Coordinates of C-alpha atoms and ligand atoms in Angstrom, one line a residue:
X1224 CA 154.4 138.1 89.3
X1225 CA 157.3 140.6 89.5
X1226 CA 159.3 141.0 92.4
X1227 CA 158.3 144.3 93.3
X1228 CA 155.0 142.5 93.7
X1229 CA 156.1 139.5 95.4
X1230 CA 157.8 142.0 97.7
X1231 CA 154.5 143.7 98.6
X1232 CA 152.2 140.6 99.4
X1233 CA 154.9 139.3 101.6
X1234 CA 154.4 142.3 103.7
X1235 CA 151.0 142.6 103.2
X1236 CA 150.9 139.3 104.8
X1237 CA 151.8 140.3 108.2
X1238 CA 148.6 142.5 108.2
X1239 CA 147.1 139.0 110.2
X1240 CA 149.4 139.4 112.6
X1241 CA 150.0 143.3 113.2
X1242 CA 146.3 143.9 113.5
X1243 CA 146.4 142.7 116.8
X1244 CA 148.3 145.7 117.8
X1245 CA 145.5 148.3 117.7
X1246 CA 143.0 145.8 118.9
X1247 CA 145.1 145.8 122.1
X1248 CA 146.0 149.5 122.0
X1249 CA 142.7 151.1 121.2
X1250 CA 140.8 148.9 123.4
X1251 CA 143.4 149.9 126.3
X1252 CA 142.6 153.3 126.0
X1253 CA 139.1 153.5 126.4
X1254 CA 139.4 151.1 129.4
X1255 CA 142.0 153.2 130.8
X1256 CA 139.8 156.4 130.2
X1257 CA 137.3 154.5 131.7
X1258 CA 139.3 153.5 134.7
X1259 CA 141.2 156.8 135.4
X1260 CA 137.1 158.2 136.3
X1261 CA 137.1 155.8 139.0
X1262 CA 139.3 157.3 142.0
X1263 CA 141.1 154.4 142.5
X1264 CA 142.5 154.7 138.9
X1265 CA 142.7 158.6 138.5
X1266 CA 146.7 158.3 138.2
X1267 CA 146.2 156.3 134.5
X1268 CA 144.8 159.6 133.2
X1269 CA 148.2 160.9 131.5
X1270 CA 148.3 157.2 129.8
X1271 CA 145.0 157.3 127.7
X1272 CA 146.7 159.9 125.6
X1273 CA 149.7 158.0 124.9
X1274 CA 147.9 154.8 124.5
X1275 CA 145.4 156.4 122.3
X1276 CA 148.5 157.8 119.9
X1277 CA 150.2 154.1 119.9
X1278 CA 146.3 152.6 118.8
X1279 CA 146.8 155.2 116.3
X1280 CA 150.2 154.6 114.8
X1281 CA 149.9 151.1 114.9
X1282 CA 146.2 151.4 113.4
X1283 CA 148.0 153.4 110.2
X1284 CA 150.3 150.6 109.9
X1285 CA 148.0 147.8 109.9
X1286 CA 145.9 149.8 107.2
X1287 CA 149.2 150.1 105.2
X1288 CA 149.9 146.3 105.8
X1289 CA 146.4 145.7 104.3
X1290 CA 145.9 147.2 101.1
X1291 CA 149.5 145.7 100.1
X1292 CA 147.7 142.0 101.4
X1293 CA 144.5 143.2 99.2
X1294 CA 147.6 142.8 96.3
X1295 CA 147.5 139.3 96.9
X1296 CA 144.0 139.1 95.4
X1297 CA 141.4 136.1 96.0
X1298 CA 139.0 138.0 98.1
X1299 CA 135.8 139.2 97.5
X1300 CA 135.1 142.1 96.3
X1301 CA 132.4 143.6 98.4
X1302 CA 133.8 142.2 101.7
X1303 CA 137.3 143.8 101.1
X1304 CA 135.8 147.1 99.9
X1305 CA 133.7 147.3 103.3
X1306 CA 136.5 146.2 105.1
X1307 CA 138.9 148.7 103.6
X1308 CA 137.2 151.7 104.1
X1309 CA 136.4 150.5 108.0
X1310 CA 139.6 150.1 108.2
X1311 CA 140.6 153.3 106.7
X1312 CA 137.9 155.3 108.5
X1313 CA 139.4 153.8 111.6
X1314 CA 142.8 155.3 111.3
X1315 CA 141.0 158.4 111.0
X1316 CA 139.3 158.8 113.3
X1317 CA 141.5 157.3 116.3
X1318 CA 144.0 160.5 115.6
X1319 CA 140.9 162.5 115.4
X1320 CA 140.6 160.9 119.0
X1321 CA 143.3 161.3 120.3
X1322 CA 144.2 165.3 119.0
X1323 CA 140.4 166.0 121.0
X1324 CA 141.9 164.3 123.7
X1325 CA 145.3 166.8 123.6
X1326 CA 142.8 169.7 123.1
X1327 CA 140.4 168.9 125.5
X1328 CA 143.4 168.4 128.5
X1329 CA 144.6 171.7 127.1
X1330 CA 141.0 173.7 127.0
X1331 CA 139.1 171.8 129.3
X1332 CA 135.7 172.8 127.6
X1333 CA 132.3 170.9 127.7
X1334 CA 131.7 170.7 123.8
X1335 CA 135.3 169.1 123.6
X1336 CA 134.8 167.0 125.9
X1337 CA 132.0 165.6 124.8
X1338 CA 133.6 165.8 121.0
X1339 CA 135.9 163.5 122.8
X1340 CA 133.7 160.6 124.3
X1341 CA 131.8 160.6 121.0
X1342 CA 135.1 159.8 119.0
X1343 CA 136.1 157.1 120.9
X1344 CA 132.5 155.9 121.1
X1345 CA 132.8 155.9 116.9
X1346 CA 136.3 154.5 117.3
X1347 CA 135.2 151.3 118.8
X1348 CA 131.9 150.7 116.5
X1349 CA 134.5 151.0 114.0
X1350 CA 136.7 148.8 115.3
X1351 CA 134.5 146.2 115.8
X1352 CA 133.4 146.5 112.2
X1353 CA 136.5 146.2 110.4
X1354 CA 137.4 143.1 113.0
X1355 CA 134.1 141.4 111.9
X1356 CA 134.3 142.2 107.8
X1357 CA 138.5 141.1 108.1
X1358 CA 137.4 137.8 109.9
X1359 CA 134.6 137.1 106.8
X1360 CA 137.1 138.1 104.5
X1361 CA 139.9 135.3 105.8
X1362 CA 137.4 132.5 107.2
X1363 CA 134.2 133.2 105.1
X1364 CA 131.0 134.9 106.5
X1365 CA 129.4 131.5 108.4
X1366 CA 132.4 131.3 110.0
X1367 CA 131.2 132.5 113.6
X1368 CA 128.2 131.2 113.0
X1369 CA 129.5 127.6 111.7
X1370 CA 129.9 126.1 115.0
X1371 CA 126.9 127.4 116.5
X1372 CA 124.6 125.2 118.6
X1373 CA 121.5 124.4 117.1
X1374 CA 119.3 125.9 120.1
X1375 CA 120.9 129.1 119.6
X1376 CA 120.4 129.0 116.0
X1377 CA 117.1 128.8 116.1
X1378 CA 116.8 131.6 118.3
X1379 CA 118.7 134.0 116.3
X1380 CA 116.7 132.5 113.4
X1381 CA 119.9 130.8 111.3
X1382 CA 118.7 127.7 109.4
X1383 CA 119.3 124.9 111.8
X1384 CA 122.6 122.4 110.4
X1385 CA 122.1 118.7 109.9
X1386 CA 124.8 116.5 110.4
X1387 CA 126.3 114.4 106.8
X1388 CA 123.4 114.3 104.6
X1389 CA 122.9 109.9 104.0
X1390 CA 121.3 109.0 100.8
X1391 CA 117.9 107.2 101.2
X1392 CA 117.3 105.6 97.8
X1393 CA 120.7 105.6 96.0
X1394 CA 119.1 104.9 92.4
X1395 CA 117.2 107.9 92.5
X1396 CA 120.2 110.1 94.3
X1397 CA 121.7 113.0 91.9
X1398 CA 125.2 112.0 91.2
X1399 CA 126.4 115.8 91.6
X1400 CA 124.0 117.5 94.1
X1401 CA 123.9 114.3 96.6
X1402 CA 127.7 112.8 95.5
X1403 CA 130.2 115.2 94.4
X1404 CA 129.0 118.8 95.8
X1405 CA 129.0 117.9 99.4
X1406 CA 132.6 116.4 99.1
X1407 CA 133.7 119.4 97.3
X1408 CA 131.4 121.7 100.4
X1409 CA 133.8 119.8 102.7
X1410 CA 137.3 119.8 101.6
X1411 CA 137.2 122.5 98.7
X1412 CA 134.3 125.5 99.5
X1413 CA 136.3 126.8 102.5
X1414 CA 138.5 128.2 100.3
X1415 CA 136.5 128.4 96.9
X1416 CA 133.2 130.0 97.4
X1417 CA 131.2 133.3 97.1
X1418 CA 133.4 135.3 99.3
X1419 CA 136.7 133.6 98.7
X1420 CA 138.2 132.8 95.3
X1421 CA 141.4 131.1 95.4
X1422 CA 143.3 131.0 92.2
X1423 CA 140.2 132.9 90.8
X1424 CA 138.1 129.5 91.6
X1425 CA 134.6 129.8 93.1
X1426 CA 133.1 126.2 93.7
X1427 CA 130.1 126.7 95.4
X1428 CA 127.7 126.7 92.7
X1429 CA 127.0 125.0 89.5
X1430 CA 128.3 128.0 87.4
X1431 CA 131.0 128.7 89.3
X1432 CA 132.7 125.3 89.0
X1433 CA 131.6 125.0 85.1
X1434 CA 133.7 128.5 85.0
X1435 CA 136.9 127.4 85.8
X1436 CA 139.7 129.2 87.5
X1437 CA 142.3 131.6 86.6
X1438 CA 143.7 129.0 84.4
X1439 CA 140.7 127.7 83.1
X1440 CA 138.7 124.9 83.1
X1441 CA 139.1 122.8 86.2
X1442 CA 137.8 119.7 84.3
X1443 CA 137.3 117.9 81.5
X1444 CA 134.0 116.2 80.9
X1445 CA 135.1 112.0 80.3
X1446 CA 138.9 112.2 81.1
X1447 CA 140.0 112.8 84.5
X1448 CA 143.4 112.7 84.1
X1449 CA 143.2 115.9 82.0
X1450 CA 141.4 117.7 84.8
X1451 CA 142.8 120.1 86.9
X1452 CA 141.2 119.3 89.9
X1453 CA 141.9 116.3 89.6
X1454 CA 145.2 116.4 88.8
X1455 CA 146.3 119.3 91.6
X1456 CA 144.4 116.5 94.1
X1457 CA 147.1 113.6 93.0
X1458 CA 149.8 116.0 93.4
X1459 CA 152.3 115.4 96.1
X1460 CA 151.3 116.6 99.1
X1461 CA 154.3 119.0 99.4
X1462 CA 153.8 120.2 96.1
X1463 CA 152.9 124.3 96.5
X1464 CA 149.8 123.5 93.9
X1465 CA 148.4 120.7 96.0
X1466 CA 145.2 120.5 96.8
X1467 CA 143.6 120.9 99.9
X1468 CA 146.5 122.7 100.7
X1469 CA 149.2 120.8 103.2
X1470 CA 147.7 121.3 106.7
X1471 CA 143.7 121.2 105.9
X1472 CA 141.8 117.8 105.6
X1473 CA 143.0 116.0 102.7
X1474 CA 140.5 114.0 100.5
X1475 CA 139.9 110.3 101.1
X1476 CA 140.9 107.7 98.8
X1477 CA 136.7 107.2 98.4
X1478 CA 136.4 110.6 97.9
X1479 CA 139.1 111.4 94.9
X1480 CA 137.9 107.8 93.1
X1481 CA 134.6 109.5 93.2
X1482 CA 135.5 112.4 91.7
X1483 CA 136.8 111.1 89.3
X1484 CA 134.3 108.6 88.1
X1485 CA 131.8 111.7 88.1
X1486 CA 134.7 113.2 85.6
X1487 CA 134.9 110.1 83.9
X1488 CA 131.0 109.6 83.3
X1489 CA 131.3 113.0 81.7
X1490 CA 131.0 115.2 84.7
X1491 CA 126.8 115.3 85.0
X1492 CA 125.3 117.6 86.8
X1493 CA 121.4 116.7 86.2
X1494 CA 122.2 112.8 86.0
X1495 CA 120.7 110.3 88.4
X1496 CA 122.9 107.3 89.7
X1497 CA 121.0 105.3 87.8
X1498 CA 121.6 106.5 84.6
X1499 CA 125.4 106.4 84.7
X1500 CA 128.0 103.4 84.7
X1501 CA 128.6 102.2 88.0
X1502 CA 132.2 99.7 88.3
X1503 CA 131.8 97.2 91.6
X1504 CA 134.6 99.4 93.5
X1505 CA 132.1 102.6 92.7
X1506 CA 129.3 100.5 94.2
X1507 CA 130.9 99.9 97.4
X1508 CA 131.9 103.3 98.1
X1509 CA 128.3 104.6 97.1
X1510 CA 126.9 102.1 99.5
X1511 CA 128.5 103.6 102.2
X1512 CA 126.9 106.2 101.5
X1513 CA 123.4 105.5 101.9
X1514 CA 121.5 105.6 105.2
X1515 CA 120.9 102.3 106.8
X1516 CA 117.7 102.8 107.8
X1517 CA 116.6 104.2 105.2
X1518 CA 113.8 102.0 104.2
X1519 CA 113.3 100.2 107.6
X1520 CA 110.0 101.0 109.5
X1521 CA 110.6 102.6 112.8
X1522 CA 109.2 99.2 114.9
X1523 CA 112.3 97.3 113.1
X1524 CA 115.1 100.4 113.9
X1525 CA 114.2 100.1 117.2
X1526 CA 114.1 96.1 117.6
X1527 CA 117.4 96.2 115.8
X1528 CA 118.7 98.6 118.2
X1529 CA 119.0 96.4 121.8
X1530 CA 117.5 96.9 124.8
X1531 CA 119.3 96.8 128.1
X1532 CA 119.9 93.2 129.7
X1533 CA 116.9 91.9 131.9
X1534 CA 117.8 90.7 135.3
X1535 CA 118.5 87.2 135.0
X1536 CA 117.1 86.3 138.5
X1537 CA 114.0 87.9 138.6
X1538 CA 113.9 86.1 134.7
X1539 CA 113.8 82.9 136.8
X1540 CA 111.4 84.2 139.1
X1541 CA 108.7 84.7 136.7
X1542 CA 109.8 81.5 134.6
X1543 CA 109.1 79.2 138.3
X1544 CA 105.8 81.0 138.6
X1545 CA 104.8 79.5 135.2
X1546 CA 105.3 82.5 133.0
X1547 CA 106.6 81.9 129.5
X1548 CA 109.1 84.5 129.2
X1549 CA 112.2 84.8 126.7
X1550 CA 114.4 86.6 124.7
X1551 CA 112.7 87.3 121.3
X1552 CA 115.7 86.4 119.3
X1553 CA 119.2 84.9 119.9
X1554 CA 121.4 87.2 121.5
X1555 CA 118.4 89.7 122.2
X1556 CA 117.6 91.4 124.7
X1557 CA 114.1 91.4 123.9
X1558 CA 111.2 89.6 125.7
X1559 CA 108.8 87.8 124.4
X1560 CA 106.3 87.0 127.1
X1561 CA 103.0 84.5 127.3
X1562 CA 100.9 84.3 130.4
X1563 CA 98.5 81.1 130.5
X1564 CA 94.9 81.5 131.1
X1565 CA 95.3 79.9 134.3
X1566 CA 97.8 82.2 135.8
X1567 CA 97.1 84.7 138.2
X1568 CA 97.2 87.4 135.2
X1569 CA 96.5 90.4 136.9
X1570 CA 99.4 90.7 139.4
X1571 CA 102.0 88.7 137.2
X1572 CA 100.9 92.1 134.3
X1573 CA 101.6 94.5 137.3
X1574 CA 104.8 92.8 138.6
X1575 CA 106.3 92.5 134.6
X1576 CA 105.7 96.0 133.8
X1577 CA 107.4 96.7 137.2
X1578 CA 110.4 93.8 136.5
X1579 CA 110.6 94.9 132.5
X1580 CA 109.0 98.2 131.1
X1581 CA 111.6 98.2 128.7
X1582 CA 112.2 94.4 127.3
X1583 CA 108.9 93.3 126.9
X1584 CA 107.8 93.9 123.5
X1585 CA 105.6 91.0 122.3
X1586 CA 103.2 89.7 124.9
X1587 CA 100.8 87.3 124.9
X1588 CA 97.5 87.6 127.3
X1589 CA 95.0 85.7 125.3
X1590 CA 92.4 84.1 126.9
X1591 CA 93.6 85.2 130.3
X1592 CA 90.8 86.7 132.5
X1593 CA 92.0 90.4 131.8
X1594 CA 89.9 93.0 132.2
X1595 CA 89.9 96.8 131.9
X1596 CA 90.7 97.4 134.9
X1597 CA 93.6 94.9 135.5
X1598 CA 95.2 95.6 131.8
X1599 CA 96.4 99.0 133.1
X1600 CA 99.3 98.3 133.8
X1601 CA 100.5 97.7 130.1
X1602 CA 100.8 101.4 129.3
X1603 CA 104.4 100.7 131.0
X1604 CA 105.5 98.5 128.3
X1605 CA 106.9 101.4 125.9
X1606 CA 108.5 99.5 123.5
X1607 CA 105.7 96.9 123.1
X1608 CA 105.4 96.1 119.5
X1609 CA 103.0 92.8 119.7
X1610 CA 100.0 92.4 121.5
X1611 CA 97.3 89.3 122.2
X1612 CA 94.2 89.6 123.7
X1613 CA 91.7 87.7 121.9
X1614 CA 89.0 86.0 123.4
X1615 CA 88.9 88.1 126.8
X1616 CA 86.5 90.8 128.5
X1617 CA 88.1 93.7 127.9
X1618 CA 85.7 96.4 126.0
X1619 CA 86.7 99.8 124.6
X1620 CA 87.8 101.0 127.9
X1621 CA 90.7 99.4 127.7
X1622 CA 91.8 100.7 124.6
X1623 CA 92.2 103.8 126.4
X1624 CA 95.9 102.1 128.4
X1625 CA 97.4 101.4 125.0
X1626 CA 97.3 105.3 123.7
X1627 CA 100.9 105.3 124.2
X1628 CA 102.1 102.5 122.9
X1629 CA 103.8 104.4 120.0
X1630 CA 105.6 100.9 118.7
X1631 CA 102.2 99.2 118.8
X1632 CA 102.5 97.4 115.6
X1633 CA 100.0 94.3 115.9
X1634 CA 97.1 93.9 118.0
X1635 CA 95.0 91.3 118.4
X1636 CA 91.4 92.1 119.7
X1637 CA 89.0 89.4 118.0
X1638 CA 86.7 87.8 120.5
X1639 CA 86.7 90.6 122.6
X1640 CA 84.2 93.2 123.6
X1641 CA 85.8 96.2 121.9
X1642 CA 84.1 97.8 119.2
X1643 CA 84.1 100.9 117.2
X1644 CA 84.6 103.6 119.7
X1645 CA 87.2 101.3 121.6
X1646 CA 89.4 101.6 118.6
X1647 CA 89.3 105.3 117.5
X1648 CA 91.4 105.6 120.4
X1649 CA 94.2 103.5 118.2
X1650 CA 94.3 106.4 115.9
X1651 CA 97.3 108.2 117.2
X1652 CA 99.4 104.7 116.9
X1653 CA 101.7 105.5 114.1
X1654 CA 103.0 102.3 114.0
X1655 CA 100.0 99.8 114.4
X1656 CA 99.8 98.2 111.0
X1657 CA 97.7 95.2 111.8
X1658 CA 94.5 94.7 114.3
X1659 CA 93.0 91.8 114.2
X1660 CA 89.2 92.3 115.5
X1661 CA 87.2 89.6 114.1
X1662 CA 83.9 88.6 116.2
X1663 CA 84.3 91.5 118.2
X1664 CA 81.8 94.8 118.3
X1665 CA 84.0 96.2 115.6
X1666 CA 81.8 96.5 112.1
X1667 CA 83.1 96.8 108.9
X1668 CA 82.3 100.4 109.1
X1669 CA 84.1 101.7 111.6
X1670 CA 87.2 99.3 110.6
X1671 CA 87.0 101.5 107.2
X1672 CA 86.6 104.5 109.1
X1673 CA 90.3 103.9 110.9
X1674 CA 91.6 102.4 108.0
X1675 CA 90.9 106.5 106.6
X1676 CA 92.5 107.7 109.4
X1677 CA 95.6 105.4 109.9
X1678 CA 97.2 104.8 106.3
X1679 CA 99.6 102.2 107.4
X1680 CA 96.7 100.3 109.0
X1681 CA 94.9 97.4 108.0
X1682 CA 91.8 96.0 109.7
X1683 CA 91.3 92.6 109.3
X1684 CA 87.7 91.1 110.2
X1685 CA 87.4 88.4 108.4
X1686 CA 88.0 84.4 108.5
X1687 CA 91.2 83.9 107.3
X1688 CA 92.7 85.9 110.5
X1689 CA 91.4 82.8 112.7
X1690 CA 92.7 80.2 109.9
X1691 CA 96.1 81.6 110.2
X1692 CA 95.9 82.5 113.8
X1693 CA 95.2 78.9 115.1
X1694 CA 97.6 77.7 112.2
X1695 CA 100.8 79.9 113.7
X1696 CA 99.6 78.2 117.1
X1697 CA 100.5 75.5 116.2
X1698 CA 103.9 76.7 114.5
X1699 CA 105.4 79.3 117.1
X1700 CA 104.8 78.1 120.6
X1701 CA 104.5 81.9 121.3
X1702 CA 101.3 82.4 119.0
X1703 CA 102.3 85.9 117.8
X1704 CA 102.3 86.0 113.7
X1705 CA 101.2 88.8 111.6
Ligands
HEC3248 C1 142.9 126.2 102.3 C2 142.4 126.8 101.1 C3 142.1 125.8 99.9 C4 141.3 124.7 99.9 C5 140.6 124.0 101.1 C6 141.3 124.3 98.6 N1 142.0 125.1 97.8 FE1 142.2 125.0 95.8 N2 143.4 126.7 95.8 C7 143.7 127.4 96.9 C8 144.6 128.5 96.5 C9 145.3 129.4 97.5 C10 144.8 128.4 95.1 C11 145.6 129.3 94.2 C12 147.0 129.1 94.3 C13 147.3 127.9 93.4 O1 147.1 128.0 92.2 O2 147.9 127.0 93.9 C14 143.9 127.3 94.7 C15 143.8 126.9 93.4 C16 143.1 125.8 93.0 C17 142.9 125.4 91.6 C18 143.5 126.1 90.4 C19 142.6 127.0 89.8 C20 143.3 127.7 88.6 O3 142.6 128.0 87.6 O4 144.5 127.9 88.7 C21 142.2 124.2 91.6 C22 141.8 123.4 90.4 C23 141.8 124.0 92.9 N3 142.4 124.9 93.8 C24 141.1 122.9 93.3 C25 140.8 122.6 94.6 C26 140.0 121.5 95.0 C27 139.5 120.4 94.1 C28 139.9 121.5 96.4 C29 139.2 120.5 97.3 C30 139.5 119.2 97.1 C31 140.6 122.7 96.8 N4 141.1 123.4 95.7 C32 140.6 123.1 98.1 C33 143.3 127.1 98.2 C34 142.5 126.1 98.6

């Protein structure tokens, strides 16, 4: 650039901080107009004409500052043309303001008067619209919305935002769409995209990117170290061409190392991870990438996640009262919980689901003297997961106090008196995967007829539940096994 120009854009650059001054002025004058109605105030009247002139003057200024900035170049074209003429339209018509406001003090007619109001009415729309379009133009046009809480989004009808995007199945992930673009959405967009083109760069879209910059292409395809992006990212971080600039969030290590193996696989963008070259240090960033729970059912997030601690003395309590109770793993929270037929079953359910709603997630009530009545209490157990109650009287009325057991996953009803109509009322149990209902009234029909219902489900009626049943007797001293 010359240095006329140079000269220029560095005055056009105090245009950010000179705006400020008819903000503050013009704002002042209509609050001072406003003020000097009020009795109180009516001394400020001589002021709204000189504060009016100031908005004015310092209005032309800021215009001035503001098409020298435009100079500098990088903005987008629609934006700074809206902006401009706001801007300019501004200036205009807070003179026009404040020369009604001379006349009308001089005349004192209605029609000025009113000229007047209506001016400064303008003035402020205006205002307000070349302070909105100049805050797109410097922090891009989400920026007031960027930060907005999802609630309010959705009232004012704004996609709502998701947090990082993990990757479920990294095989089948999209090495640019799910890799590279978000790292480049992060550290990069802010400054490259539709409405802001540094250096003549747009990076927010496939074409964009593929276009290059004002020095043309930002990489090559298979060689990294020839890529400008690349390269201007290595830079140090003083250097004037580094990038993100000094002072924004730099990339990661992770992140530049998987930049450039995208560059170096030939910069894809319609390429799967499984169909590029992946060395073992690519691996272990990608794997950091991809959402834990991704393939976990929502029964083993939630028993991975603990539970609070149960009380260890009312643990005891139950223990010296014959109940077999304990944690379901080592270093688990989690109960796992057995009551003998011979135990007083009815008030040691009520007093558990009192002592531990939340632990308790296998239990164990086979053979107990249970009834429909008396099994109640077990809707408290939210986070049960296994359930026994072969071989007792309950019939489909008790299927009724497990409708919100949403981690239900196995349930064991053979024996009992439930049949078909008991277990429709299973078929809001996202989670129940197993129910074992051999010799009960549940026919082969209406185990199919679930089965339709409940995809995940699997009914079993047959023999070889009761061969593995009294097998895992034998093996877990708790009985439960899928
Ligand atoms: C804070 C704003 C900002 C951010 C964020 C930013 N850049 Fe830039 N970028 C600029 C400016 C300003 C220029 C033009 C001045 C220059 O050439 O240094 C530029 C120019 C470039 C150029 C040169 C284009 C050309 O053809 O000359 C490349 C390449 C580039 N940036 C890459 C990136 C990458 C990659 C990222 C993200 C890792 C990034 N930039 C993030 C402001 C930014």
């Amino acid at each position: 650039m010359e240095q006329s120009g140079d000269f220029i854009v560095f005055l056009g650059r105090f245009h950010p901080l000179f705006l400020h001054l008819p903000i503050g002025f013009l704002v002042l004058a209509v609050l001072l107009e406003l003020a000097s109605r009020t009795e109180k105030y009516a001394a400020l009247k001589p002021a709204v004409g000189f504060t009016l002139l100031l908005g004015a003057l310092s209005a032309l200024v800021a215009a001035i500052l503001g098409l020298m900035l435009a100079q500098d170049g990088g903005y987008s074209e629609d934006l700074l043309s809206i902006h401009k003429w706001l801007g300019i339209a501004l200036v205009v018509f807070s003179f026009g303001a404040w020369i009604l406001y001379v006349q009308k003090e001089k005349k004192q007619t209605a029609t000025l008067k009113k000229a007047y109001v209506g001016s400064l009415a303008l003035m402020m729309v205006l205002l307000g619209g070349a302070g909105h379009y100049g805050g797109s133009l410097t922090h891009g046009t989400t920026y007031l919305t960027q930060n907005m809480p999802n609630g309010l989004r959705k009232l004012v009808g704004l996609p709502v935002q998701e947090g990082p995007k993990l990757i479920t199945n990294l095989n089948e992930a999209e090495v640019f769409s799910d890799i590279i673009h978000p790292i480049l959405e992060m550290r990069c967009n802010s400054c490259h995209n539709a409405s802001k083109k540094k250096g003549e760069l747009q990076m927010h879209t496939v074409e964009a990117l593929k276009k290059g910059g004002e020095n043309g292409d930002v990489f090559v395809p298979g060689d990294p170290t020839k890529s400008m992006m690349i390269q201007r990212v290595h830079l140090p971080d003083v250097d004037e061409e580094h990038m993100p600039p000094k002072g924004k969030t730099q990339l990661t290590p992770e992140q530049i190392a998987l930049l450039e193996w995208w560059i170096g696989e030939g910069a894809p963008f319609d390429k799967k991870v499984q169909e590029v070259a992946i060395a073992a240090d690519i691996d272990a960033i990608l794997q950091t990438l991809v959402d834990p729970n991704a393939n976990k059912t929502e029964v083993e997030i939630l028993l991975a996640d603990d539970t609070s601690p149960p009380d260890g003395e009312k643990l005891n309590d139950f223990k010296s009262k014959g109940v077999m109770i304990k944690a379901l793993s080592n270093n688990s929270n989690w109960l796992q919980v057995t009551i003998d037929k011979n135990l007083p079953v009815a008030d040691l359910l009520s007093e558990l689901s009192i002592a531990f709603p939340d632990q308790v997630t296998w239990l164990d009530l086979k053979e107990t003297p249970i009834t429909d009545a008396t099994l109640a209490p077990i809707s408290n157990f939210k986070n049960l997961t296994r359930l026994r109650l072969e071989k007792t009287a309950i019939t489909d009325e008790a299927m009724s106090h497990l409708q919100g057991l949403n981690y239900l996953e196995f349930l064991n009803i053979y024996g009992s008196k439930v049949g078909n109509e008991g277990i429709e009322k299973l078929a809001d149990l996202r989670n129940l995967r197993r129910l074992y209902a051999w010799e009960s009234g549940v026919t082969a029909e209406g185990a199919k007829k679930l089965e339709e219902k409940m995809r995940q489900l699997e009914v079993n009626l047959g023999f070889e539940v009761q061969v593995l049943d009294s097998l895992t007797v034998n093996v877990l001293p708790v009985g439960l096994k899928d």
